[in-house]
Coordinates of C-alpha atoms and ligand atoms in Angstrom, one line a residue:
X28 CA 5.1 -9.0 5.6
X29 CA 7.9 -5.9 6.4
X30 CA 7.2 -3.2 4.7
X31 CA 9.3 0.7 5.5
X32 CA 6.5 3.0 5.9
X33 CA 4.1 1.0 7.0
X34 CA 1.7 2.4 9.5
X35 CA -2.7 2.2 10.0
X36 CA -3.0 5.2 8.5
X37 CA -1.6 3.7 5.5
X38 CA -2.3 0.0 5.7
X39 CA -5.6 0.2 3.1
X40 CA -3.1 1.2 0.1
X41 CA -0.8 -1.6 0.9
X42 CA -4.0 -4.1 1.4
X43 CA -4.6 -3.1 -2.3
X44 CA -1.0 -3.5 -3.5
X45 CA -1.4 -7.2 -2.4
X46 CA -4.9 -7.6 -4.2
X47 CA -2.6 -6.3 -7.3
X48 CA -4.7 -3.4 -7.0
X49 CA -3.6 0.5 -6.8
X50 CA -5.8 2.3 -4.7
X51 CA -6.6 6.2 -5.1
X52 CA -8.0 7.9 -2.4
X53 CA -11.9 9.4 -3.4
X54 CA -13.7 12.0 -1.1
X55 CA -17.1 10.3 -0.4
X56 CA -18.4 13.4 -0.5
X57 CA -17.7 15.5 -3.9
X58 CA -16.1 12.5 -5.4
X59 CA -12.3 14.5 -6.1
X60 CA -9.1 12.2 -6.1
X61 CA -6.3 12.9 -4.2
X62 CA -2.9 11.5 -4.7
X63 CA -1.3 10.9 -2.3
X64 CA -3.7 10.3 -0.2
X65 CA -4.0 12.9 2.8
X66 CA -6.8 13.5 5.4
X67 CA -9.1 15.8 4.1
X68 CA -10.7 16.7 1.0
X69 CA -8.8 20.1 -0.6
X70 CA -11.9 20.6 -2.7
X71 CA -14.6 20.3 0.1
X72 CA -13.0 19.7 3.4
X73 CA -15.0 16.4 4.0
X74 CA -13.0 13.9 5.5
X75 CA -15.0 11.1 4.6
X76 CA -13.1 9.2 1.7
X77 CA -13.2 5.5 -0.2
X78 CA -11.0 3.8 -1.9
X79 CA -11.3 3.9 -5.7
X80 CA -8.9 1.6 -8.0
X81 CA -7.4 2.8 -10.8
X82 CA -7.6 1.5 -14.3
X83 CA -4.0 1.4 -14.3
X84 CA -2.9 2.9 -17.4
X85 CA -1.6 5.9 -17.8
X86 CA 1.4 8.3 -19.3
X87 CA 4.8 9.1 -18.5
X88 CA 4.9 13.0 -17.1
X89 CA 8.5 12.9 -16.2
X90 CA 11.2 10.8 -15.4
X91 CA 14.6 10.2 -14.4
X92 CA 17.3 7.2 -13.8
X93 CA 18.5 6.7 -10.8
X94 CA 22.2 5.7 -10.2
X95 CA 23.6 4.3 -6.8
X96 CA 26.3 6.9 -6.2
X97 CA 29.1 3.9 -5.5
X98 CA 27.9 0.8 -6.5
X99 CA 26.3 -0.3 -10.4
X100 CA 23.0 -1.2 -10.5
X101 CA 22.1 -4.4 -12.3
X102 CA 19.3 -2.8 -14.0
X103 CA 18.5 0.6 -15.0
X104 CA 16.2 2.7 -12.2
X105 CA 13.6 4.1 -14.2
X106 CA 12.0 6.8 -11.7
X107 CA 8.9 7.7 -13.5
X108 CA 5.9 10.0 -12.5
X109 CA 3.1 8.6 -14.3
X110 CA -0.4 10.2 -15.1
X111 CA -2.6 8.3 -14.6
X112 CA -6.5 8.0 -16.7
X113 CA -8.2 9.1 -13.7
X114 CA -6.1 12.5 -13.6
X115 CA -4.1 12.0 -10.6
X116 CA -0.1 11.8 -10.8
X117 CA 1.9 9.0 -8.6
X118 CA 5.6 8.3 -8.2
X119 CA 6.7 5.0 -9.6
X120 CA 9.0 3.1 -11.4
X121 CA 9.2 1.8 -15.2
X122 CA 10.5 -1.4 -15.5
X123 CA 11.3 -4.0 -18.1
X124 CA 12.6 -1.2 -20.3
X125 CA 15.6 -0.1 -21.4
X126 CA 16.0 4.1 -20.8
X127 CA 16.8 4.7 -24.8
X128 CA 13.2 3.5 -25.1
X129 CA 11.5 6.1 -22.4
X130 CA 10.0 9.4 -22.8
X131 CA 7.5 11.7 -21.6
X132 CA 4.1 11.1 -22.8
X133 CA 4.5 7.5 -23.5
X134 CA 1.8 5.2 -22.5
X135 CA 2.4 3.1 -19.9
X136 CA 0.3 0.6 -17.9
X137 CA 0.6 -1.1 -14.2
X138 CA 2.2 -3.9 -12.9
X139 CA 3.2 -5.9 -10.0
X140 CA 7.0 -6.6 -9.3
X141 CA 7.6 -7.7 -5.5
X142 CA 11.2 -7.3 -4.7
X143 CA 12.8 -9.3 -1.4
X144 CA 9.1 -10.0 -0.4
X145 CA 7.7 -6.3 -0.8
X146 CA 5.5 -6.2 -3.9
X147 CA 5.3 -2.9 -5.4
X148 CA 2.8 -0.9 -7.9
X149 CA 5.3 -0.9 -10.7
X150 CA 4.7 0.4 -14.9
X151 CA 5.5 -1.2 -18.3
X152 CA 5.4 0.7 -21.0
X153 CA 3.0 0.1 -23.5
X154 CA 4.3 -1.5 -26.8
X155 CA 2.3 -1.2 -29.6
Ligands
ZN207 ZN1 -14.5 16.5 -1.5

């Protein structure tokens, strides 16, 4: 499977992202999270780390929507960063939603939407 950015260093995230699993880095030593992931722990310095999955819910902490500068989008592009349960922030996107309906602090929880053969960690919001 192609996928742009794609590289060892990153290959454990997207081995997640096709369990349907999103994958936060956790220093094996101290235990902090870091997101995105990066090579050593800013709380200890260790550079030993595991991969931890997340619950995958979480709330909105911002967003935007994306427009193509020339051409209309069939959908809306909901650019969302979410917070996630376990404290950590990650860039994603809401979908199934219309942008009337999105605001910060909603709850939203993760999905799985693969997109010309890429599958990407994706949010819905949560409808209650
Ligand atoms: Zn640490």
């Amino acid at each position: 499977m192609i996928r742009p950015g794609i590289d060892r260093g990153n290959q454990w995230f997207w081995d997640g992202v096709d369990r349907h699993q999103l994958l936060i880095q956790r220093c094996a030593s101290c235990g902090t999270l870091r997101m995105p992931p990066a090579p050593m722990c800013g709380a200890c310095q260790s550079l030993e780390w595991e991969a931890h999955p997340a619950a995958g819910r979480g709330t909105i902490h911002s967003w935007i929507v994306s427009q193509h500068p020339t051409e209309t989008d069939a959908l809306p592009r909901i650019v969302v960063l979410v917070e996630l349960e376990e404290g950590v922030r990650v860039v994603s996107n809401v979908i199934d939603a219309d942008p009337a309906d999105v605001d910060n602090e909603l709850p939203v929880e993760l999905a799985f939407a693969t997109y010309e053969d890429v599958t990407l960690p994706q949010f819905r919001l949560v409808r209650s």
